[in-house]
Short mmCIF file of C-alpha atoms in Angstrom, two decimals:
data_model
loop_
_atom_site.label_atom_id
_atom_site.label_comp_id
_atom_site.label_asym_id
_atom_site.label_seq_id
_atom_site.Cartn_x
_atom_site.Cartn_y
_atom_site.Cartn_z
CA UNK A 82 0.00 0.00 0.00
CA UNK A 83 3.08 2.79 -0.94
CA UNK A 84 1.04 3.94 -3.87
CA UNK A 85 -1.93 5.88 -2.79
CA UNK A 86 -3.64 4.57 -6.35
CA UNK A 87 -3.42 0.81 -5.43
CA UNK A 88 -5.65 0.77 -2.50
CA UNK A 89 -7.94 2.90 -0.93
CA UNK A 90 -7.23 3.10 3.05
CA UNK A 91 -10.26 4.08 5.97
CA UNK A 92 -8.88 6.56 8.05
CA UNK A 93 -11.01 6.02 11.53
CA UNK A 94 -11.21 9.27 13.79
CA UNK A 95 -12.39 8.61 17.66
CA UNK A 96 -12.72 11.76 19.57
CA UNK A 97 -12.96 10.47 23.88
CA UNK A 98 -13.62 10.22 26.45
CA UNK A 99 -16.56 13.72 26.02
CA UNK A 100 -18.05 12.18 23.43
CA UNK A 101 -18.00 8.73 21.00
CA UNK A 102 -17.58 10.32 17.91
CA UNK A 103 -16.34 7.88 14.79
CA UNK A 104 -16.04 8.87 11.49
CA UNK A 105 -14.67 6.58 8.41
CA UNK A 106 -13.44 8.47 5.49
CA UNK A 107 -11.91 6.80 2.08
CA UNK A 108 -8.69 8.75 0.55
CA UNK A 109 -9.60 9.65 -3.04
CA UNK A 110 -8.15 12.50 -5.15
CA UNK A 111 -9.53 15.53 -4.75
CA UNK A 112 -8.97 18.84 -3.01
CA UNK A 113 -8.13 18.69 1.15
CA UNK A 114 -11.26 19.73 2.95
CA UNK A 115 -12.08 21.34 6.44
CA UNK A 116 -13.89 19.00 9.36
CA UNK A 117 -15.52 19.61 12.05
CA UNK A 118 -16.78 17.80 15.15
CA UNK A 119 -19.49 19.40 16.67
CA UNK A 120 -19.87 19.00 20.53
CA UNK A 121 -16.53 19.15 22.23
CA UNK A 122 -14.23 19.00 18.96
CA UNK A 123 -11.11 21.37 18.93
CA UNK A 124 -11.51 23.00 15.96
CA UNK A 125 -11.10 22.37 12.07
CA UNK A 126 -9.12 19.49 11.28
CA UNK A 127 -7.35 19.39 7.57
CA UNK A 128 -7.95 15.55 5.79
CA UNK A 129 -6.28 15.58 2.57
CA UNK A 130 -7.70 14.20 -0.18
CA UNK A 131 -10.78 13.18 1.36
CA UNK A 132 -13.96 12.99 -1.52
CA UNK A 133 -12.94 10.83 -3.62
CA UNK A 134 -14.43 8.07 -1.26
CA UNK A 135 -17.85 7.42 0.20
CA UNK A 136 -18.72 10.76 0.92
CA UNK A 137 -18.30 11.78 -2.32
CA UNK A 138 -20.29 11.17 -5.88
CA UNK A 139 -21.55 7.54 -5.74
CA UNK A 140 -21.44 6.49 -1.97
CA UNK A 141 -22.95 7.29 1.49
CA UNK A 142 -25.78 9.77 1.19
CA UNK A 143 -27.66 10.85 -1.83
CA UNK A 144 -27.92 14.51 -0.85
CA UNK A 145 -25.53 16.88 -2.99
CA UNK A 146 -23.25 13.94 -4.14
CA UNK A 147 -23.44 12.22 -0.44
CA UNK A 148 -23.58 15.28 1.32
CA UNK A 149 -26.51 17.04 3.33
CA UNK A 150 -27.02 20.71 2.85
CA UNK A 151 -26.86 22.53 6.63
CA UNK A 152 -28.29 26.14 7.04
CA UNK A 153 -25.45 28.21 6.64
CA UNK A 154 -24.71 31.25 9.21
CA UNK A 155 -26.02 34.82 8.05
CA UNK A 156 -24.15 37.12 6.83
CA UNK A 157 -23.02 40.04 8.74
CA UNK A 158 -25.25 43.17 7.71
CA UNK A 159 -23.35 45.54 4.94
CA UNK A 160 -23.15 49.15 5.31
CA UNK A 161 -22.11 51.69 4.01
CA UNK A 162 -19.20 53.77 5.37
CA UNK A 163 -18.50 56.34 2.42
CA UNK A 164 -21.90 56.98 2.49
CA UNK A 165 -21.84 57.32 6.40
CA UNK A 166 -19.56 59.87 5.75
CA UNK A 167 -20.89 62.02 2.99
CA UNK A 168 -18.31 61.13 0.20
CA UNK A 169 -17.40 58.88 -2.96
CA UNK A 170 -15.64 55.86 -2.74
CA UNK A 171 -12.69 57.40 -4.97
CA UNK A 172 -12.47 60.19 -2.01
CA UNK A 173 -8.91 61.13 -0.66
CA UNK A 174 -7.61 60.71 2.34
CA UNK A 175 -7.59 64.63 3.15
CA UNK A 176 -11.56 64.43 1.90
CA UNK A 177 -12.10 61.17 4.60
CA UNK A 178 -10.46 63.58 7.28
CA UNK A 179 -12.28 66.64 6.35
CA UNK A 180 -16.16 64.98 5.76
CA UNK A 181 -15.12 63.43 9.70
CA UNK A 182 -14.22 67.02 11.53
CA UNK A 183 -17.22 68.14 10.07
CA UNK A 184 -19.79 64.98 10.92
CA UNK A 185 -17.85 64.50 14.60
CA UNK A 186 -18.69 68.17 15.84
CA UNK A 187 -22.30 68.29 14.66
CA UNK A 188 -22.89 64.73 16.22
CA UNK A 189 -20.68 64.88 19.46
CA UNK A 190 -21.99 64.20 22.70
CA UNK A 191 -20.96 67.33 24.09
CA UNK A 192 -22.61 69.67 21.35
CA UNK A 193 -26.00 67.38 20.99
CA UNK A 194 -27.23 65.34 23.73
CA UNK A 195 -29.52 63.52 21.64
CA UNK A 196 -30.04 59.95 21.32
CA UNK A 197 -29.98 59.54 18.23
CA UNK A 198 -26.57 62.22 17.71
CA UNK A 199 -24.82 59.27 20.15
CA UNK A 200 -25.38 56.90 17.78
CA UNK A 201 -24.52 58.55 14.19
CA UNK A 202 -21.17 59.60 16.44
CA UNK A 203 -19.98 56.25 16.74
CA UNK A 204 -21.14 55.39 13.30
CA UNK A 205 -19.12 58.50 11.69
CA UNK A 206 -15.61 57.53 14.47
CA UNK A 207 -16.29 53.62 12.92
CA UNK A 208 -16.58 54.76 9.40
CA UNK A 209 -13.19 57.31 9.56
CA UNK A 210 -11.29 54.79 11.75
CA UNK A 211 -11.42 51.86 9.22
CA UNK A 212 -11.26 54.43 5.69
CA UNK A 213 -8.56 56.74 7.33
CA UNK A 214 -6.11 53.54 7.54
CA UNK A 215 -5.07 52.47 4.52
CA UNK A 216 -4.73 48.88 4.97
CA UNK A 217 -8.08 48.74 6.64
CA UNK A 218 -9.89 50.52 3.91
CA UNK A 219 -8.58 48.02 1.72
CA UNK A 220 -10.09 45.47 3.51
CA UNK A 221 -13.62 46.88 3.44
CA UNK A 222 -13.40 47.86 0.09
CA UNK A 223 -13.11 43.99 -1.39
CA UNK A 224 -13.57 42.07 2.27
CA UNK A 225 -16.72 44.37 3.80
CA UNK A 226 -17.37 45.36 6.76
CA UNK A 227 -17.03 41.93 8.81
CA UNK A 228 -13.43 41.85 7.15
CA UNK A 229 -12.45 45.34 8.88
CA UNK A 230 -13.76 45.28 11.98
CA UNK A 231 -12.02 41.40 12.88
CA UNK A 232 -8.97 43.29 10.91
CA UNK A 233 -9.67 46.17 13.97
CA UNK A 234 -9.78 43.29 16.77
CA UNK A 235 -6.14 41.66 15.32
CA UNK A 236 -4.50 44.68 16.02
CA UNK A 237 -5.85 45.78 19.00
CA UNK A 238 -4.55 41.83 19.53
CA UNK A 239 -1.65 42.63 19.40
CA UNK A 240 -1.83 41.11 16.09
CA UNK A 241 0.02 43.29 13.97
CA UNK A 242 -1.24 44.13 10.49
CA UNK A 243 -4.87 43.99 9.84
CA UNK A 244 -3.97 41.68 6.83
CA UNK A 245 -2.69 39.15 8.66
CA UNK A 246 -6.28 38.14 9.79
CA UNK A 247 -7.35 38.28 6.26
CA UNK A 248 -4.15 36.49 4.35
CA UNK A 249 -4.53 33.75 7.98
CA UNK A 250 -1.85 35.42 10.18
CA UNK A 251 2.03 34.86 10.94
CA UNK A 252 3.48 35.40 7.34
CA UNK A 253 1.70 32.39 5.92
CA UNK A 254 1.10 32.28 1.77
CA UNK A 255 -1.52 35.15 0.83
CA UNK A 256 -4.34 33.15 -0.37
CA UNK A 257 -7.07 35.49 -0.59
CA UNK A 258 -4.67 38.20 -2.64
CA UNK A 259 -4.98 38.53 -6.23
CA UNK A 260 -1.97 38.10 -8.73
CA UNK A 261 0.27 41.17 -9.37
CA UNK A 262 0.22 42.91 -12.46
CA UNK A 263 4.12 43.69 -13.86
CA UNK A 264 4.40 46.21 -16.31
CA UNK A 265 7.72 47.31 -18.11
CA UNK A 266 7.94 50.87 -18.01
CA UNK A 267 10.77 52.55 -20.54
CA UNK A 268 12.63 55.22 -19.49
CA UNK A 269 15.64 56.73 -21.16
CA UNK A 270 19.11 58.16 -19.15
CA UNK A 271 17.88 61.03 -19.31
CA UNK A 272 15.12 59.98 -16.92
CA UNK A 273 17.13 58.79 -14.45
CA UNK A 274 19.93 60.99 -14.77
CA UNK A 275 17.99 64.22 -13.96
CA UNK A 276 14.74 62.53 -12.00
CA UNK A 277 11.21 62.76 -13.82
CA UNK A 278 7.29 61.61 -13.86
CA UNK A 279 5.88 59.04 -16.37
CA UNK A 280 2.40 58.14 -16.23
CA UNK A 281 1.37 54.32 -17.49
CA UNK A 282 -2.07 53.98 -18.31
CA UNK A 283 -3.65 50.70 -17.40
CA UNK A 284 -6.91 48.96 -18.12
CA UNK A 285 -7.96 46.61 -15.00
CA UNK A 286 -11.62 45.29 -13.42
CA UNK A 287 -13.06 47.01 -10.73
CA UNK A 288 -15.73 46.08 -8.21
CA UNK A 289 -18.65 48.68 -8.39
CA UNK A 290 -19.30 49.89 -4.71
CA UNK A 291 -22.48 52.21 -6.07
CA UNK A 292 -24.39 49.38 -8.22
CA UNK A 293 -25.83 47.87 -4.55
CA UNK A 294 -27.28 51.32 -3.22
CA UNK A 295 -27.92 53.51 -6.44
CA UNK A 296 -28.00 50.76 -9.19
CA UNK A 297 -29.20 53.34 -11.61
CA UNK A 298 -26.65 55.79 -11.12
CA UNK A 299 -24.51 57.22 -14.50
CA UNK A 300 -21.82 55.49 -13.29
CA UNK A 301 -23.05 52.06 -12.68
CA UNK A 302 -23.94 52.28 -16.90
CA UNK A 303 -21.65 50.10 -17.88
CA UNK A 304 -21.38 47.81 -15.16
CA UNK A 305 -21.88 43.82 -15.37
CA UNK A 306 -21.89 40.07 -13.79
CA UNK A 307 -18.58 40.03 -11.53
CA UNK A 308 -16.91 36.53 -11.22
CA UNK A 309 -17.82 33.75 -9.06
CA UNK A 310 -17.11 33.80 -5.88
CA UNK A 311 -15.36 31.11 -3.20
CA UNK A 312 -17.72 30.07 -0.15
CA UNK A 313 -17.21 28.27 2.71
CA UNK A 314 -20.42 26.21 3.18
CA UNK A 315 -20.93 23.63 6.24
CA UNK A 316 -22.40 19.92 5.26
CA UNK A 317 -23.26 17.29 6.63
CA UNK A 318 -20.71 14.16 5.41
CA UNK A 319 -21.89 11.72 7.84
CA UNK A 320 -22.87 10.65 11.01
CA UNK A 321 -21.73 13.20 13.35
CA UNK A 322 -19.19 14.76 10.80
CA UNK A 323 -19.41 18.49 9.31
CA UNK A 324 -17.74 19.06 6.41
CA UNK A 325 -16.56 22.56 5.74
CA UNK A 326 -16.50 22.72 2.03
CA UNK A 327 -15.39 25.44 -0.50
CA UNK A 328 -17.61 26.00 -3.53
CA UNK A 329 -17.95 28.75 -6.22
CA UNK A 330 -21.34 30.86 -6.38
CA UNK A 331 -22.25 33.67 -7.62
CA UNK A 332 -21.62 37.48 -7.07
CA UNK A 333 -23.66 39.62 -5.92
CA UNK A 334 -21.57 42.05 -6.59
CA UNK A 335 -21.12 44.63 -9.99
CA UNK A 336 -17.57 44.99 -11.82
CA UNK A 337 -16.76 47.31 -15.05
CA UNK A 338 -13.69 47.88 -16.81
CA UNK A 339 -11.59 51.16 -16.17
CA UNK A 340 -8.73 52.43 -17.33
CA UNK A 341 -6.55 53.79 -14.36
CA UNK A 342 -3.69 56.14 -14.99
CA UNK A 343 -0.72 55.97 -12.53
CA UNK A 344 2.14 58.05 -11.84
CA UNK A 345 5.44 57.00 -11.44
CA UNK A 346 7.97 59.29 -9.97
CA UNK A 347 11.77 58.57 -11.51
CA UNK A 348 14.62 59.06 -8.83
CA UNK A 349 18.25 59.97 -9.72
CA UNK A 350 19.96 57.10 -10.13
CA UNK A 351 17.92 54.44 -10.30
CA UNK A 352 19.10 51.58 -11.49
CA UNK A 353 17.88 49.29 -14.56
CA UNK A 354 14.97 47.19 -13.51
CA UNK A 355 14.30 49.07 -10.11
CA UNK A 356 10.41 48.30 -9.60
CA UNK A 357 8.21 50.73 -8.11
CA UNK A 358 4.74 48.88 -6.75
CA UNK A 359 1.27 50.52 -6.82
CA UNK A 360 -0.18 48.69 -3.79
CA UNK A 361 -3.88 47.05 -4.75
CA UNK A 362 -4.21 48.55 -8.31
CA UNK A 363 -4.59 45.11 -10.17
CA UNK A 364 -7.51 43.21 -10.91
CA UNK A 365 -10.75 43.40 -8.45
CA UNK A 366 -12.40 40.96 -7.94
CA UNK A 367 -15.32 40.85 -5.05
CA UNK A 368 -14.03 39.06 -1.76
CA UNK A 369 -10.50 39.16 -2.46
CA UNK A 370 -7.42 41.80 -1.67
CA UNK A 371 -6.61 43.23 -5.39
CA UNK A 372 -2.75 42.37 -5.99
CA UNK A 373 0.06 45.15 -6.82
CA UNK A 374 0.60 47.23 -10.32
CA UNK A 375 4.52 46.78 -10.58
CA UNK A 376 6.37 49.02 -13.20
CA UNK A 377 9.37 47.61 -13.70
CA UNK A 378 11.99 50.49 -15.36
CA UNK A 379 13.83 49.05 -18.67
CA UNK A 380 16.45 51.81 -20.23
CA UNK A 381 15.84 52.62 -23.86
CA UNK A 382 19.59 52.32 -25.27
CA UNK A 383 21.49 55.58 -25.84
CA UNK A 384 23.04 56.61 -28.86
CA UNK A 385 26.24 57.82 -26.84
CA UNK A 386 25.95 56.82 -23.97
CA UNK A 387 26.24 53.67 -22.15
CA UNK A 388 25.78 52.60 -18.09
CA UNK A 389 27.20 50.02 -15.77
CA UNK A 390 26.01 50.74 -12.24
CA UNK A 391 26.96 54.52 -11.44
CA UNK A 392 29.38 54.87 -14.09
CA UNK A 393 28.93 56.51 -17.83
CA UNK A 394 30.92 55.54 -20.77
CA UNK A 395 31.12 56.63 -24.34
CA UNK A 396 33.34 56.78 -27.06
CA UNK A 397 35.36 59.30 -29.02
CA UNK A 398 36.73 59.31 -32.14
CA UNK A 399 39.46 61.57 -33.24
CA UNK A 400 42.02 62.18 -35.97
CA UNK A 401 45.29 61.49 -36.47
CA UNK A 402 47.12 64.75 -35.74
CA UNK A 403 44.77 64.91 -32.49
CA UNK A 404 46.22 61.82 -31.31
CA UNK A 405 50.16 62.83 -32.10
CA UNK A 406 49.42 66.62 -30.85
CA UNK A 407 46.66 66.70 -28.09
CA UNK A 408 43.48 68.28 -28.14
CA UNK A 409 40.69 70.55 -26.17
CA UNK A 410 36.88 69.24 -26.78
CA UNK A 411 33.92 68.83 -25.16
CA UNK A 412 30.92 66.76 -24.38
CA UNK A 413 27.42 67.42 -23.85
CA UNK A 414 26.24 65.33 -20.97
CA UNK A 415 22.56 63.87 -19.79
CA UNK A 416 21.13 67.28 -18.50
CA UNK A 417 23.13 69.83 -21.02
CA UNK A 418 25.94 70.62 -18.86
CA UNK A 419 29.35 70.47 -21.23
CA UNK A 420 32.20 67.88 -19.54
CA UNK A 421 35.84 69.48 -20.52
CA UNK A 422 38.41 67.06 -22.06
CA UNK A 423 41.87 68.08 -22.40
CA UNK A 424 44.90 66.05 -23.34
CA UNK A 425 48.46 66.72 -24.19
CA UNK A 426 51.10 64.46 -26.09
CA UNK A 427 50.39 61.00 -27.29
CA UNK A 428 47.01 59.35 -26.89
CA UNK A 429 46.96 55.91 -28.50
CA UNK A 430 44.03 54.38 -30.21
CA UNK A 431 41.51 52.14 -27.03
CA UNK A 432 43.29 54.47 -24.98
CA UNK A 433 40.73 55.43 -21.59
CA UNK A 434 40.21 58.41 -19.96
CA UNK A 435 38.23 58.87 -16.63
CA UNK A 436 36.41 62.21 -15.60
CA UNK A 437 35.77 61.59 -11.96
CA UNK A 438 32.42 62.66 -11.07
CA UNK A 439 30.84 63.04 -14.27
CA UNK A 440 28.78 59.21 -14.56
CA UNK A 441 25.44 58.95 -12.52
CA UNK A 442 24.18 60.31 -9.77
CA UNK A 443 24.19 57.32 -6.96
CA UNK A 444 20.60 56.40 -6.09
CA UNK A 445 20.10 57.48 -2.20
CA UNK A 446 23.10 59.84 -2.68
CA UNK A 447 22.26 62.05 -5.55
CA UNK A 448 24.77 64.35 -4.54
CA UNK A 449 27.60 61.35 -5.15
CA UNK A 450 28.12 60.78 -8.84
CA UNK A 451 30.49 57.88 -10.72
CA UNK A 452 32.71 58.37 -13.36
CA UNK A 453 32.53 59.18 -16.91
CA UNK A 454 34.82 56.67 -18.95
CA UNK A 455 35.99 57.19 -22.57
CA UNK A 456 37.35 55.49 -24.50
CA UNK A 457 39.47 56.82 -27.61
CA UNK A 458 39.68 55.80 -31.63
CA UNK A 459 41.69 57.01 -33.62
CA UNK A 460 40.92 58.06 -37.49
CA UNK A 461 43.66 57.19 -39.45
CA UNK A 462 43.87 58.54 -43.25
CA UNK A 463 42.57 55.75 -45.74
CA UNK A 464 46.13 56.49 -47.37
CA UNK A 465 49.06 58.66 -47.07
CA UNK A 466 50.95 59.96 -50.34
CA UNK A 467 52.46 62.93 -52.25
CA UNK A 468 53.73 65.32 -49.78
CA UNK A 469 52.12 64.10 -46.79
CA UNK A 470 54.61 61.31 -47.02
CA UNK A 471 57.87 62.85 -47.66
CA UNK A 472 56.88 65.13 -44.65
CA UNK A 473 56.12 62.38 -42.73
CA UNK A 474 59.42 60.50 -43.44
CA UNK A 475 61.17 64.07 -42.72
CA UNK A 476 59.54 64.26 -39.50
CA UNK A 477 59.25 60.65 -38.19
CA UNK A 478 62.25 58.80 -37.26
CA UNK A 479 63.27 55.68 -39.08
CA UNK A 480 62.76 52.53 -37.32
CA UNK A 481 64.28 49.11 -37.38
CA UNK A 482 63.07 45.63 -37.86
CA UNK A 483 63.36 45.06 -34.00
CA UNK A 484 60.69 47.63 -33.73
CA UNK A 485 57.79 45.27 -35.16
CA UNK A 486 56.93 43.27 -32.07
CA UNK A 487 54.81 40.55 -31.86
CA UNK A 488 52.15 39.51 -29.01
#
């Protein structure tokens, strides 16, 4: 019995002395499932690969496949905290903070004694407490209310993010987020030589918070079906044994299409393939934490110059005489600002010469720069005759075989 295909094993669970509690289960091949034994049971209990057996399709029961439907628990009430507040759901934070001064005077205890004022105060402190952090808001937004206010009792448990309740705590794998969306975002060395803006326009699904109180609004126009949903339902799989099962049903929620322009800012110095994230500005999708829009820089070549890390390089080309002589020239860099280069005597052809200084500003340092390398051709006349070369072989001295060296 190695192979789990050659023979099916019963996996017998007792639960004493409380309670005599036995439940047989087959091993089959399908997804791991949630159990539950009610009356003195500690909890869920994980059985992988559970109904493929006689609680599934075929076997046992003949509710639902050999399962019995159980009244599932009601869902916590929604409401409405934008509208608690008097604004959109696309308001800003300094819009949240402003609607709440407002709301928080005219209700407050202390300037109306009124029932009812007592009541829309704590409503208004709930609504600006969970939209005024950003993490919590996010968690209303695609999780509801329920979602935020356990997110509220994790931290105040010392529990740390509000996400770690959602994504099920300590660091585990985020299965409730949605994928990232990674974007390559060109930018030339200009870009990151001086710092700039670029905007990347994306097209993503969004849930529709207005379709479920103002259906008819302009804005819900072109809203439709959103994707199914996951569910955890509770059924009965047997004698004494609750299954709790995950199934796909349907939304009751809106989603449209949008197209979402975001703002990158460019720092000095950034390097090639530095990502900047846009937290939750993927896909929506009802129930679930959107994922991240990452724009990942790529540098569009330059015709003259090239980078490694913090340093510049480019090459220059000059003639003949230039090389024997010296020369003065210079170079237009990134931002317009001319770089110098002066050389005396000899320079010989692949010949390098570093400007300290002049290569890119470090990222985190801006005020530190690298260096600017370049590195020197020479043009040499296609060919020399006539009285260029009988002033050459006045001028240059004769040399001997000994002088053609090898390696």
């Amino acid at each position: 019995e190695e192979g789990p295909r050659r023979a099916r094993k019963t996996l017998c669970l007792q639960m004493l002395p409380a309670r005599l509690l036995v439940a047989c289960a087959v091993f089959g091949g399908a997804s791991a499932q949630f159990f539950q034994f009610p009356g003195g049971g500690q909890g869920g209990i994980n059985l992988e690969d559970l109904m493929g057996g006689g609680f599934g399709g075929g076997g046992g029961h003949a509710h639902r496949g050999g399962y019995e439907e159980l009244p599932q628990e009601e869902e916590e009430e929604e409401v409405d905290l934008y509208e608690r507040l008097g604004i959109q759901p696309e308001a800003t934070d300094r819009e949240i903070k402003t609607s709440y001064r407002k709301l928080s005077i005219q209700y407050h205890p202390d300037k109306n004694p009124s029932p009812e004022a007592e009541v829309l105060f704590r409503e208004v402190t709930e609504a600006y407490e969970i939209l005024s952090d950003k993490e919590r808001r996010v968690l209303y937004d695609f999780g509801g209310i329920s979602a935020a206010r356990k997110g509220a009792q994790e931290q105040a448990g010392g529990g740390g993010s509000p996400f770690d309740m959602f994504f099920g705590g300590g660091g585990g794998q985020q299965t409730n987020r949605g994928r990232n969306m990674e974007i390559e975002l060109p930018v030339t060395l200009e870009d990151l030589y001086v710092g700039n803006e670029k905007a990347a326009t994306i097209k993503r699904r969004v849930v529709c918070r207005n379709c479920k109180s103002k259906p008819n609004s302009p804005r819900c126009l072109g809203c439709g079906p959103c994707p199914k949903e996951k569910k955890m339902v509770h059924r009965r799989a047997g004698p004494g044994m609750i299954v709790q099962q995950e199934v796909m049903v349907d939304s009751k929620e809106k989603c449209k299409r949008e197209e979402k322009t975001l703002r990158a800012t460019i720092e000095r110095g950034m390097p090639d393939g530095e990502e900047i994230a846009f937290k939750y500005d993927s896909e929506q999708k009802p129930g679930q934490i959107p994922g991240d829009v990452i724009l990942r820089l790529g540098t569009v070549p330059h015709p003259r110059f090239k980078r490694s890390r913090d340093n510049l390089s480019l090459k220059l080309s000059i003639p003949l005489r230039a090389a024997l002589l010296g020369f003065e020239t210079s170079i237009p860099h990134l931002d317009g600002h001319s770089v110098s280069i002066r050389r005396s005597g000899v320079t010989r052809p692949g010949q390098t010469i570093r400007v300290k200084g002049e290569g890119m500003p470090k990222h985190g340092f801006s005020s530190e720069y690298g260096d600017l390398v370049i590195t020197v051709s020479v043009d040499f006349p296609e060919e020399v005759g006539g009285e260029m070369q009988e002033g050459l072989k006045r001028i240059l001295p004769e040399y001997a075989p000994t002088d053609l060296r090898i390696g």
